[in-house]
GROMACS .gro file of N, CA, C and O in nm:
model
  512
    1UNK      N    1  -9.015  21.757  -8.189
    1UNK     CA    2  -8.933  21.686  -8.285
    1UNK      C    3  -8.918  21.542  -8.241
    1UNK      O    4  -8.895  21.514  -8.125
    2UNK      N    5  -8.927  21.450  -8.339
    2UNK     CA    6  -8.923  21.308  -8.310
    2UNK      C    7  -8.783  21.258  -8.278
    2UNK      O    8  -8.685  21.331  -8.283
    3UNK      N    9  -8.776  21.128  -8.246
    3UNK     CA   10  -8.647  21.072  -8.208
    3UNK      C   11  -8.580  20.997  -8.323
    3UNK      O   12  -8.467  20.952  -8.310
    4UNK      N   13  -8.649  20.979  -8.435
    4UNK     CA   14  -8.592  20.907  -8.549
    4UNK      C   15  -8.514  21.006  -8.636
    4UNK      O   16  -8.566  21.059  -8.733
    5UNK      N   17  -8.387  21.027  -8.599
    5UNK     CA   18  -8.308  21.130  -8.666
    5UNK      C   19  -8.221  21.070  -8.776
    5UNK      O   20  -8.158  20.967  -8.758
    6UNK      N   21  -8.219  21.139  -8.891
    6UNK     CA   22  -8.127  21.102  -8.997
    6UNK      C   23  -7.988  21.151  -8.959
    6UNK      O   24  -7.974  21.257  -8.898
    7UNK      N   25  -7.886  21.077  -8.999
    7UNK     CA   26  -7.751  21.126  -8.973
    7UNK      C   27  -7.718  21.246  -9.063
    7UNK      O   28  -7.780  21.265  -9.167
    8UNK      N   29  -7.623  21.325  -9.019
    8UNK     CA   30  -7.573  21.437  -9.099
    8UNK      C   31  -7.434  21.400  -9.149
    8UNK      O   32  -7.349  21.354  -9.071
    9UNK      N   33  -7.413  21.415  -9.279
    9UNK     CA   34  -7.281  21.393  -9.338
    9UNK      C   35  -7.233  21.524  -9.398
    9UNK      O   36  -7.311  21.598  -9.460
   10UNK      N   37  -7.106  21.551  -9.380
   10UNK     CA   38  -7.045  21.676  -9.424
   10UNK      C   39  -6.964  21.649  -9.550
   10UNK      O   40  -6.879  21.561  -9.551
   11UNK      N   41  -6.992  21.723  -9.654
   11UNK     CA   42  -6.926  21.702  -9.783
   11UNK      C   43  -6.815  21.806  -9.800
   11UNK      O   44  -6.833  21.924  -9.770
   12UNK      N   45  -6.701  21.759  -9.851
   12UNK     CA   46  -6.588  21.849  -9.873
   12UNK      C   47  -6.542  21.912  -9.743
   12UNK      O   48  -6.533  21.846  -9.640
   13UNK      N   49  -6.517  22.041  -9.748
   13UNK     CA   50  -6.467  22.114  -9.631
   13UNK      C   51  -6.580  22.178  -9.549
   13UNK      O   52  -6.554  22.263  -9.465
   14UNK      N   53  -6.705  22.134  -9.573
   14UNK     CA   54  -6.818  22.203  -9.510
   14UNK      C   55  -6.811  22.205  -9.357
   14UNK      O   56  -6.844  22.307  -9.295
   15UNK      N   57  -6.766  22.097  -9.293
   15UNK     CA   58  -6.761  22.098  -9.146
   15UNK      C   59  -6.650  22.191  -9.097
   15UNK      O   60  -6.669  22.268  -9.003
   16UNK      N   61  -6.534  22.184  -9.160
   16UNK     CA   62  -6.424  22.275  -9.124
   16UNK      C   63  -6.468  22.419  -9.145
   16UNK      O   64  -6.444  22.505  -9.060
   17UNK      N   65  -6.534  22.445  -9.256
   17UNK     CA   66  -6.580  22.581  -9.286
   17UNK      C   67  -6.681  22.628  -9.182
   17UNK      O   68  -6.679  22.744  -9.140
   18UNK      N   69  -6.771  22.538  -9.140
   18UNK     CA   70  -6.866  22.573  -9.035
   18UNK      C   71  -6.794  22.609  -8.907
   18UNK      O   72  -6.826  22.707  -8.840
   19UNK      N   73  -6.693  22.530  -8.871
   19UNK     CA   74  -6.620  22.554  -8.746
   19UNK      C   75  -6.543  22.685  -8.748
   19UNK      O   76  -6.508  22.738  -8.643
   20UNK      N   77  -6.517  22.739  -8.866
   20UNK     CA   78  -6.449  22.868  -8.878
   20UNK      C   79  -6.544  22.987  -8.861
   20UNK      O   80  -6.499  23.101  -8.851
   21UNK      N   81  -6.675  22.961  -8.858
   21UNK     CA   82  -6.773  23.069  -8.845
   21UNK      C   83  -6.786  23.109  -8.697
   21UNK      O   84  -6.750  23.031  -8.608
   22UNK      N   85  -6.840  23.228  -8.670
   22UNK     CA   86  -6.861  23.270  -8.531
   22UNK      C   87  -6.952  23.171  -8.456
   22UNK      O   88  -7.045  23.115  -8.514
   23UNK      N   89  -6.924  23.152  -8.328
   23UNK     CA   90  -6.997  23.054  -8.248
   23UNK      C   91  -7.149  23.071  -8.253
   23UNK      O   92  -7.220  22.972  -8.270
   24UNK      N   93  -7.204  23.193  -8.240
   24UNK     CA   94  -7.351  23.205  -8.247
   24UNK      C   95  -7.408  23.159  -8.381
   24UNK      O   96  -7.517  23.101  -8.386
   25UNK      N   97  -7.334  23.181  -8.489
   25UNK     CA   98  -7.378  23.137  -8.622
   25UNK      C   99  -7.375  22.985  -8.629
   25UNK      O  100  -7.469  22.921  -8.677
   26UNK      N  101  -7.267  22.924  -8.579
   26UNK     CA  102  -7.257  22.778  -8.577
   26UNK      C  103  -7.373  22.716  -8.499
   26UNK      O  104  -7.434  22.618  -8.542
   27UNK      N  105  -7.402  22.774  -8.384
   27UNK     CA  106  -7.510  22.721  -8.301
   27UNK      C  107  -7.644  22.732  -8.372
   27UNK      O  108  -7.725  22.638  -8.370
   28UNK      N  109  -7.667  22.844  -8.440
   28UNK     CA  110  -7.792  22.862  -8.513
   28UNK      C  111  -7.804  22.759  -8.625
   28UNK      O  112  -7.908  22.694  -8.642
   29UNK      N  113  -7.697  22.741  -8.704
   29UNK     CA  114  -7.700  22.643  -8.813
   29UNK      C  115  -7.721  22.502  -8.759
   29UNK      O  116  -7.798  22.424  -8.815
   30UNK      N  117  -7.656  22.469  -8.649
   30UNK     CA  118  -7.674  22.337  -8.588
   30UNK      C  119  -7.817  22.314  -8.543
   30UNK      O  120  -7.875  22.207  -8.565
   31UNK      N  121  -7.876  22.416  -8.483
   31UNK     CA  122  -8.016  22.408  -8.439
   31UNK      C  123  -8.107  22.384  -8.559
   31UNK      O  124  -8.194  22.297  -8.556
   32UNK      N  125  -8.087  22.460  -8.666
   32UNK     CA  126  -8.172  22.447  -8.785
   32UNK      C  127  -8.152  22.310  -8.852
   32UNK      O  128  -8.248  22.251  -8.903
   33UNK      N  129  -8.030  22.258  -8.851
   33UNK     CA  130  -8.005  22.127  -8.910
   33UNK      C  131  -8.072  22.014  -8.832
   33UNK      O  132  -8.111  21.913  -8.889
   34UNK      N  133  -8.089  22.032  -8.702
   34UNK     CA  134  -8.159  21.931  -8.623
   34UNK      C  135  -8.305  21.917  -8.669
   34UNK      O  136  -8.360  21.807  -8.666
   35UNK      N  137  -8.365  22.026  -8.713
   35UNK     CA  138  -8.501  22.018  -8.769
   35UNK      C  139  -8.499  21.925  -8.891
   35UNK      O  140  -8.586  21.839  -8.906
   36UNK      N  141  -8.401  21.945  -8.978
   36UNK     CA  142  -8.391  21.863  -9.100
   36UNK      C  143  -8.372  21.716  -9.066
   36UNK      O  144  -8.428  21.628  -9.133
   37UNK      N  145  -8.296  21.688  -8.961
   37UNK     CA  146  -8.271  21.550  -8.923
   37UNK      C  147  -8.399  21.473  -8.889
   37UNK      O  148  -8.404  21.352  -8.904
   38UNK      N  149  -8.500  21.543  -8.840
   38UNK     CA  150  -8.625  21.476  -8.801
   38UNK      C  151  -8.736  21.501  -8.904
   38UNK      O  152  -8.853  21.480  -8.875
   39UNK      N  153  -8.697  21.546  -9.023
   39UNK     CA  154  -8.795  21.561  -9.132
   39UNK      C  155  -8.873  21.690  -9.130
   39UNK      O  156  -8.974  21.701  -9.200
   40UNK      N  157  -8.829  21.786  -9.053
   40UNK     CA  158  -8.895  21.916  -9.049
   40UNK      C  159  -8.807  22.021  -9.114
   40UNK      O  160  -8.691  21.994  -9.146
   41UNK      N  161  -8.863  22.138  -9.133
   41UNK     CA  162  -8.786  22.246  -9.194
   41UNK      C  163  -8.794  22.370  -9.106
   41UNK      O  164  -8.903  22.418  -9.077
   42UNK      N  165  -8.678  22.417  -9.063
   42UNK     CA  166  -8.670  22.539  -8.983
   42UNK      C  167  -8.723  22.656  -9.067
   42UNK      O  168  -8.707  22.658  -9.189
   43UNK      N  169  -8.786  22.753  -9.001
   43UNK     CA  170  -8.844  22.867  -9.072
   43UNK      C  171  -8.742  22.943  -9.156
   43UNK      O  172  -8.778  23.005  -9.256
   44UNK      N  173  -8.616  22.939  -9.118
   44UNK     CA  174  -8.515  23.015  -9.193
   44UNK      C  175  -8.460  22.938  -9.313
   44UNK      O  176  -8.383  22.993  -9.391
   45UNK      N  177  -8.495  22.811  -9.330
   45UNK     CA  178  -8.446  22.731  -9.443
   45UNK      C  179  -8.529  22.760  -9.566
   45UNK      O  180  -8.651  22.746  -9.565
   46UNK      N  181  -8.462  22.802  -9.671
   46UNK     CA  182  -8.528  22.837  -9.797
   46UNK      C  183  -8.465  22.757  -9.911
   46UNK      O  184  -8.344  22.735  -9.912
   47UNK      N  185  -8.546  22.717 -10.010
   47UNK     CA  186  -8.487  22.648 -10.125
   47UNK      C  187  -8.384  22.737 -10.194
   47UNK      O  188  -8.405  22.857 -10.212
   48UNK      N  189  -8.271  22.676 -10.231
   48UNK     CA  190  -8.167  22.749 -10.301
   48UNK      C  191  -8.204  22.755 -10.449
   48UNK      O  192  -8.228  22.651 -10.511
   49UNK      N  193  -8.213  22.875 -10.502
   49UNK     CA  194  -8.253  22.894 -10.642
   49UNK      C  195  -8.156  22.822 -10.736
   49UNK      O  196  -8.037  22.820 -10.713
   50UNK      N  197  -8.214  22.764 -10.841
   50UNK     CA  198  -8.133  22.697 -10.941
   50UNK      C  199  -8.115  22.549 -10.918
   50UNK      O  200  -8.045  22.482 -10.994
   51UNK      N  201  -8.180  22.494 -10.816
   51UNK     CA  202  -8.164  22.351 -10.786
   51UNK      C  203  -8.297  22.277 -10.793
   51UNK      O  204  -8.310  22.169 -10.738
   52UNK      N  205  -8.396  22.336 -10.857
   52UNK     CA  206  -8.521  22.267 -10.886
   52UNK      C  207  -8.600  22.219 -10.766
   52UNK      O  208  -8.609  22.100 -10.743
   53UNK      N  209  -8.654  22.307 -10.688
   53UNK     CA  210  -8.742  22.266 -10.579
   53UNK      C  211  -8.680  22.282 -10.442
   53UNK      O  212  -8.586  22.358 -10.422
   54UNK      N  213  -8.734  22.204 -10.348
   54UNK     CA  214  -8.696  22.221 -10.208
   54UNK      C  215  -8.597  22.116 -10.161
   54UNK      O  216  -8.580  22.097 -10.042
   55UNK      N  217  -8.527  22.049 -10.250
   55UNK     CA  218  -8.432  21.946 -10.210
   55UNK      C  219  -8.300  22.002 -10.160
   55UNK      O  220  -8.232  21.939 -10.081
   56UNK      N  221  -8.262  22.121 -10.211
   56UNK     CA  222  -8.139  22.187 -10.167
   56UNK      C  223  -8.181  22.315 -10.096
   56UNK      O  224  -8.246  22.401 -10.155
   57UNK      N  225  -8.143  22.325  -9.969
   57UNK     CA  226  -8.189  22.436  -9.886
   57UNK      C  227  -8.072  22.520  -9.838
   57UNK      O  228  -7.960  22.472  -9.824
   58UNK      N  229  -8.104  22.646  -9.811
   58UNK     CA  230  -8.004  22.741  -9.766
   58UNK      C  231  -8.049  22.804  -9.636
   58UNK      O  232  -8.164  22.845  -9.622
   59UNK      N  233  -7.958  22.810  -9.541
   59UNK     CA  234  -7.980  22.881  -9.416
   59UNK      C  235  -7.898  23.009  -9.422
   59UNK      O  236  -7.783  23.007  -9.467
   60UNK      N  237  -7.955  23.119  -9.377
   60UNK     CA  238  -7.885  23.247  -9.378
   60UNK      C  239  -7.890  23.304  -9.238
   60UNK      O  240  -7.995  23.308  -9.174
   61UNK      N  241  -7.774  23.348  -9.188
   61UNK     CA  242  -7.767  23.409  -9.057
   61UNK      C  243  -7.673  23.530  -9.065
   61UNK      O  244  -7.570  23.525  -9.133
   62UNK      N  245  -7.711  23.636  -8.999
   62UNK     CA  246  -7.631  23.759  -8.995
   62UNK      C  247  -7.578  23.781  -8.855
   62UNK      O  248  -7.642  23.745  -8.757
   63UNK      N  249  -7.461  23.841  -8.848
   63UNK     CA  250  -7.412  23.895  -8.722
   63UNK      C  251  -7.336  24.024  -8.755
   63UNK      O  252  -7.335  24.068  -8.869
   64UNK      N  253  -7.274  24.082  -8.657
   64UNK     CA  254  -7.209  24.211  -8.679
   64UNK      C  255  -7.096  24.205  -8.781
   64UNK      O  256  -7.062  24.305  -8.842
   65UNK      N  257  -7.040  24.086  -8.803
   65UNK     CA  258  -6.928  24.073  -8.897
   65UNK      C  259  -6.974  24.040  -9.039
   65UNK      O  260  -6.892  24.041  -9.131
   66UNK      N  261  -7.102  24.009  -9.058
   66UNK     CA  262  -7.147  23.980  -9.193
   66UNK      C  263  -7.260  23.881  -9.202
   66UNK      O  264  -7.329  23.852  -9.104
   67UNK      N  265  -7.275  23.826  -9.322
   67UNK     CA  266  -7.380  23.730  -9.353
   67UNK      C  267  -7.317  23.595  -9.379
   67UNK      O  268  -7.217  23.586  -9.451
   68UNK      N  269  -7.376  23.491  -9.324
   68UNK     CA  270  -7.323  23.355  -9.336
   68UNK      C  271  -7.431  23.265  -9.392
   68UNK      O  272  -7.550  23.285  -9.367
   69UNK      N  273  -7.386  23.164  -9.467
   69UNK     CA  274  -7.481  23.072  -9.527
   69UNK      C  275  -7.435  22.928  -9.509
   69UNK      O  276  -7.316  22.899  -9.512
   70UNK      N  277  -7.532  22.840  -9.492
   70UNK     CA  278  -7.508  22.697  -9.491
   70UNK      C  279  -7.605  22.636  -9.591
   70UNK      O  280  -7.723  22.671  -9.592
   71UNK      N  281  -7.554  22.550  -9.677
   71UNK     CA  282  -7.636  22.486  -9.780
   71UNK      C  283  -7.635  22.336  -9.753
   71UNK      O  284  -7.529  22.277  -9.732
   72UNK      N  285  -7.753  22.277  -9.754
   72UNK     CA  286  -7.763  22.133  -9.729
   72UNK      C  287  -7.872  22.075  -9.816
   72UNK      O  288  -7.954  22.147  -9.874
   73UNK      N  289  -7.872  21.942  -9.828
   73UNK     CA  290  -7.976  21.877  -9.906
   73UNK      C  291  -8.048  21.771  -9.822
   73UNK      O  292  -7.985  21.701  -9.742
   74UNK      N  293  -8.177  21.762  -9.846
   74UNK     CA  294  -8.262  21.662  -9.782
   74UNK      C  295  -8.318  21.566  -9.887
   74UNK      O  296  -8.408  21.489  -9.859
   75UNK      N  297  -8.265  21.573 -10.008
   75UNK     CA  298  -8.325  21.496 -10.118
   75UNK      C  299  -8.290  21.347 -10.117
   75UNK      O  300  -8.346  21.272 -10.194
   76UNK      N  301  -8.200  21.306 -10.029
   76UNK     CA  302  -8.164  21.165 -10.022
   76UNK      C  303  -8.220  21.103  -9.894
   76UNK      O  304  -8.212  21.163  -9.788
   77UNK      N  305  -8.276  20.986  -9.907
   77UNK     CA  306  -8.342  20.919  -9.796
   77UNK      C  307  -8.247  20.882  -9.682
   77UNK      O  308  -8.284  20.881  -9.565
   78UNK      N  309  -8.120  20.857  -9.718
   78UNK     CA  310  -8.027  20.800  -9.621
   78UNK      C  311  -7.976  20.899  -9.517
   78UNK      O  312  -7.942  20.859  -9.406
   79UNK      N  313  -7.966  21.028  -9.553
   79UNK     CA  314  -7.902  21.123  -9.461
   79UNK      C  315  -7.928  21.267  -9.506
   79UNK      O  316  -7.974  21.291  -9.618
   80UNK      N  317  -7.892  21.359  -9.417
   80UNK     CA  318  -7.884  21.501  -9.450
   80UNK      C  319  -7.738  21.526  -9.489
   80UNK      O  320  -7.647  21.483  -9.418
   81UNK      N  321  -7.716  21.592  -9.601
   81UNK     CA  322  -7.580  21.621  -9.645
   81UNK      C  323  -7.559  21.772  -9.644
   81UNK      O  324  -7.630  21.846  -9.712
   82UNK      N  325  -7.462  21.816  -9.562
   82UNK     CA  326  -7.426  21.958  -9.561
   82UNK      C  327  -7.324  21.977  -9.673
   82UNK      O  328  -7.218  21.914  -9.674
   83UNK      N  329  -7.359  22.062  -9.767
   83UNK     CA  330  -7.280  22.079  -9.887
   83UNK      C  331  -7.179  22.193  -9.879
   83UNK      O  332  -7.071  22.184  -9.938
   84UNK      N  333  -7.213  22.300  -9.807
   84UNK     CA  334  -7.126  22.417  -9.808
   84UNK      C  335  -7.164  22.511  -9.694
   84UNK      O  336  -7.281  22.528  -9.664
   85UNK      N  337  -7.065  22.572  -9.632
   85UNK     CA  338  -7.083  22.676  -9.531
   85UNK      C  339  -6.985  22.787  -9.565
   85UNK      O  340  -6.867  22.759  -9.591
   86UNK      N  341  -7.032  22.911  -9.566
   86UNK     CA  342  -6.943  23.021  -9.605
   86UNK      C  343  -6.997  23.155  -9.559
   86UNK      O  344  -7.114  23.168  -9.523
   87UNK      N  345  -6.908  23.253  -9.561
   87UNK     CA  346  -6.948  23.391  -9.536
   87UNK      C  347  -6.968  23.456  -9.670
   87UNK      O  348  -6.882  23.449  -9.758
   88UNK      N  349  -7.086  23.516  -9.688
   88UNK     CA  350  -7.116  23.584  -9.814
   88UNK      C  351  -7.043  23.718  -9.813
   88UNK      O  352  -7.068  23.801  -9.728
   89UNK      N  353  -6.955  23.735  -9.910
   89UNK     CA  354  -6.874  23.856  -9.913
   89UNK      C  355  -6.921  23.955 -10.017
   89UNK      O  356  -6.881  24.071 -10.016
   90UNK      N  357  -7.005  23.913 -10.109
   90UNK     CA  358  -7.053  24.001 -10.215
   90UNK      C  359  -7.134  24.115 -10.155
   90UNK      O  360  -7.218  24.095 -10.069
   91UNK      N  361  -7.108  24.232 -10.201
   91UNK     CA  362  -7.181  24.349 -10.151
   91UNK      C  363  -7.297  24.387 -10.242
   91UNK      O  364  -7.370  24.480 -10.215
   92UNK      N  365  -7.313  24.314 -10.352
   92UNK     CA  366  -7.418  24.349 -10.448
   92UNK      C  367  -7.528  24.244 -10.444
   92UNK      O  368  -7.507  24.130 -10.483
   93UNK      N  369  -7.643  24.282 -10.395
   93UNK     CA  370  -7.759  24.195 -10.395
   93UNK      C  371  -7.752  24.083 -10.292
   93UNK      O  372  -7.654  24.066 -10.223
   94UNK      N  373  -7.861  24.005 -10.291
   94UNK     CA  374  -7.869  23.896 -10.194
   94UNK      C  375  -7.843  23.760 -10.258
   94UNK      O  376  -7.840  23.660 -10.190
   95UNK      N  377  -7.825  23.758 -10.389
   95UNK     CA  378  -7.804  23.632 -10.459
   95UNK      C  379  -7.676  23.563 -10.411
   95UNK      O  380  -7.578  23.629 -10.377
   96UNK      N  381  -7.680  23.430 -10.411
   96UNK     CA  382  -7.562  23.353 -10.376
   96UNK      C  383  -7.460  23.367 -10.489
   96UNK      O  384  -7.495  23.347 -10.605
   97UNK      N  385  -7.336  23.403 -10.458
   97UNK     CA  386  -7.235  23.422 -10.563
   97UNK      C  387  -7.215  23.294 -10.646
   97UNK      O  388  -7.223  23.183 -10.594
   98UNK      N  389  -7.189  23.312 -10.775
   98UNK     CA  390  -7.174  23.199 -10.868
   98UNK      C  391  -7.065  23.102 -10.823
   98UNK      O  392  -7.080  22.981 -10.836
   99UNK      N  393  -6.956  23.152 -10.769
   99UNK     CA  394  -6.848  23.066 -10.721
   99UNK      C  395  -6.900  22.968 -10.616
   99UNK      O  396  -6.865  22.850 -10.616
  100UNK      N  397  -6.986  23.016 -10.527
  100UNK     CA  398  -7.041  22.931 -10.422
  100UNK      C  399  -7.140  22.829 -10.481
  100UNK      O  400  -7.145  22.714 -10.438
  101UNK      N  401  -7.217  22.872 -10.582
  101UNK     CA  402  -7.311  22.781 -10.650
  101UNK      C  403  -7.235  22.666 -10.715
  101UNK      O  404  -7.278  22.550 -10.710
  102UNK      N  405  -7.121  22.697 -10.776
  102UNK     CA  406  -7.041  22.593 -10.841
  102UNK      C  407  -6.990  22.490 -10.739
  102UNK      O  408  -6.988  22.370 -10.767
  103UNK      N  409  -6.951  22.536 -10.621
  103UNK     CA  410  -6.909  22.445 -10.515
  103UNK      C  411  -7.025  22.353 -10.476
  103UNK      O  412  -7.008  22.232 -10.463
  104UNK      N  413  -7.143  22.411 -10.460
  104UNK     CA  414  -7.261  22.331 -10.423
  104UNK      C  415  -7.289  22.227 -10.532
  104UNK      O  416  -7.317  22.110 -10.501
  105UNK      N  417  -7.282  22.266 -10.658
  105UNK     CA  418  -7.309  22.172 -10.769
  105UNK      C  419  -7.212  22.055 -10.766
  105UNK      O  420  -7.252  21.939 -10.784
  106UNK      N  421  -7.084  22.083 -10.743
  106UNK     CA  422  -6.985  21.973 -10.736
  106UNK      C  423  -7.012  21.883 -10.616
  106UNK      O  424  -7.007  21.761 -10.627
  107UNK      N  425  -7.043  21.944 -10.505
  107UNK     CA  426  -7.061  21.865 -10.383
  107UNK      C  427  -7.191  21.786 -10.383
  107UNK      O  428  -7.198  21.681 -10.319
  108UNK      N  429  -7.291  21.832 -10.453
  108UNK     CA  430  -7.416  21.754 -10.456
  108UNK      C  431  -7.394  21.625 -10.534
  108UNK      O  432  -7.453  21.522 -10.501
  109UNK      N  433  -7.305  21.628 -10.631
  109UNK     CA  434  -7.271  21.505 -10.704
  109UNK      C  435  -7.200  21.406 -10.611
  109UNK      O  436  -7.226  21.286 -10.615
  110UNK      N  437  -7.112  21.457 -10.526
  110UNK     CA  438  -7.044  21.373 -10.427
  110UNK      C  439  -7.147  21.315 -10.330
  110UNK      O  440  -7.143  21.195 -10.297
  111UNK      N  441  -7.240  21.399 -10.284
  111UNK     CA  442  -7.343  21.353 -10.191
  111UNK      C  443  -7.429  21.244 -10.254
  111UNK      O  444  -7.466  21.146 -10.187
  112UNK      N  445  -7.459  21.258 -10.382
  112UNK     CA  446  -7.540  21.158 -10.452
  112UNK      C  447  -7.469  21.022 -10.452
  112UNK      O  448  -7.530  20.918 -10.424
  113UNK      N  449  -7.340  21.022 -10.482
  113UNK     CA  450  -7.263  20.897 -10.480
  113UNK      C  451  -7.256  20.839 -10.339
  113UNK      O  452  -7.268  20.718 -10.320
  114UNK      N  453  -7.237  20.926 -10.241
  114UNK     CA  454  -7.232  20.884 -10.101
  114UNK      C  455  -7.366  20.820 -10.062
  114UNK      O  456  -7.370  20.714  -9.998
  115UNK      N  457  -7.477  20.882 -10.101
  115UNK     CA  458  -7.610  20.830 -10.068
  115UNK      C  459  -7.631  20.693 -10.132
  115UNK      O  460  -7.688  20.603 -10.070
  116UNK      N  461  -7.584  20.677 -10.256
  116UNK     CA  462  -7.596  20.546 -10.323
  116UNK      C  463  -7.518  20.439 -10.246
  116UNK      O  464  -7.566  20.326 -10.230
  117UNK      N  465  -7.400  20.474 -10.201
  117UNK     CA  466  -7.319  20.379 -10.124
  117UNK      C  467  -7.387  20.345  -9.991
  117UNK      O  468  -7.389  20.228  -9.950
  118UNK      N  469  -7.444  20.444  -9.925
  118UNK     CA  470  -7.517  20.418  -9.800
  118UNK      C  471  -7.636  20.326  -9.825
  118UNK      O  472  -7.664  20.236  -9.744
  119UNK      N  473  -7.705  20.345  -9.937
  119UNK     CA  474  -7.820  20.260  -9.971
  119UNK      C  475  -7.775  20.117  -9.998
  119UNK      O  476  -7.839  20.021  -9.953
  120UNK      N  477  -7.663  20.101 -10.071
  120UNK     CA  478  -7.610  19.967 -10.097
  120UNK      C  479  -7.572  19.897  -9.966
  120UNK      O  480  -7.601  19.780  -9.945
  121UNK      N  481  -7.507  19.974  -9.878
  121UNK     CA  482  -7.465  19.920  -9.749
  121UNK      C  483  -7.586  19.877  -9.666
  121UNK      O  484  -7.587  19.769  -9.606
  122UNK      N  485  -7.689  19.959  -9.665
  122UNK     CA  486  -7.810  19.927  -9.589
  122UNK      C  487  -7.878  19.803  -9.647
  122UNK      O  488  -7.928  19.718  -9.573
  123UNK      N  489  -7.875  19.791  -9.778
  123UNK     CA  490  -7.935  19.675  -9.845
  123UNK      C  491  -7.859  19.547  -9.808
  123UNK      O  492  -7.920  19.445  -9.780
  124UNK      N  493  -7.727  19.555  -9.808
  124UNK     CA  494  -7.645  19.439  -9.769
  124UNK      C  495  -7.672  19.400  -9.623
  124UNK      O  496  -7.683  19.283  -9.591
  125UNK      N  497  -7.680  19.500  -9.536
  125UNK     CA  498  -7.700  19.474  -9.393
  125UNK      C  499  -7.839  19.420  -9.362
  125UNK      O  500  -7.857  19.349  -9.263
  126UNK      N  501  -7.938  19.455  -9.442
  126UNK     CA  502  -8.074  19.409  -9.415
  126UNK      C  503  -8.090  19.260  -9.447
  126UNK      O  504  -8.183  19.197  -9.402
  127UNK      N  505  -7.995  19.206  -9.523
  127UNK     CA  506  -8.001  19.064  -9.556
  127UNK      C  507  -7.935  18.975  -9.454
  127UNK      O  508  -7.934  18.854  -9.467
  128UNK      N  509  -7.879  19.034  -9.350
  128UNK     CA  510  -7.809  18.955  -9.246
  128UNK      C  511  -7.904  18.877  -9.162
  128UNK      O  512  -8.009  18.911  -9.128
   0.00000   0.00000   0.00000
């Protein structure tokens, strides 16, 4: 992995939610996010259905207490944005629950605005 790492920005309560997960799950998600920071994709990162391609990715990790997910986007040049971290509680199927999808949809809009602001800031700073 290279040394030119993109920063990670946490949207909404995603960082707090991550910190509430079991330590081995947190470590796994952190490891996988480091791949994204250098432009690579961890083997466990899969495109989240319903978001048109590979710009929004989902990490899934299991432990004895359940299944956990972290959703992030790499679609913005300025940074990696972690959109949501949660424990999947649905017992029916593997699909991401609609409530969680709605959170991701709201937060991706926030990430888009954040990315625009970062781009404006970078543009202003490059003129110095």
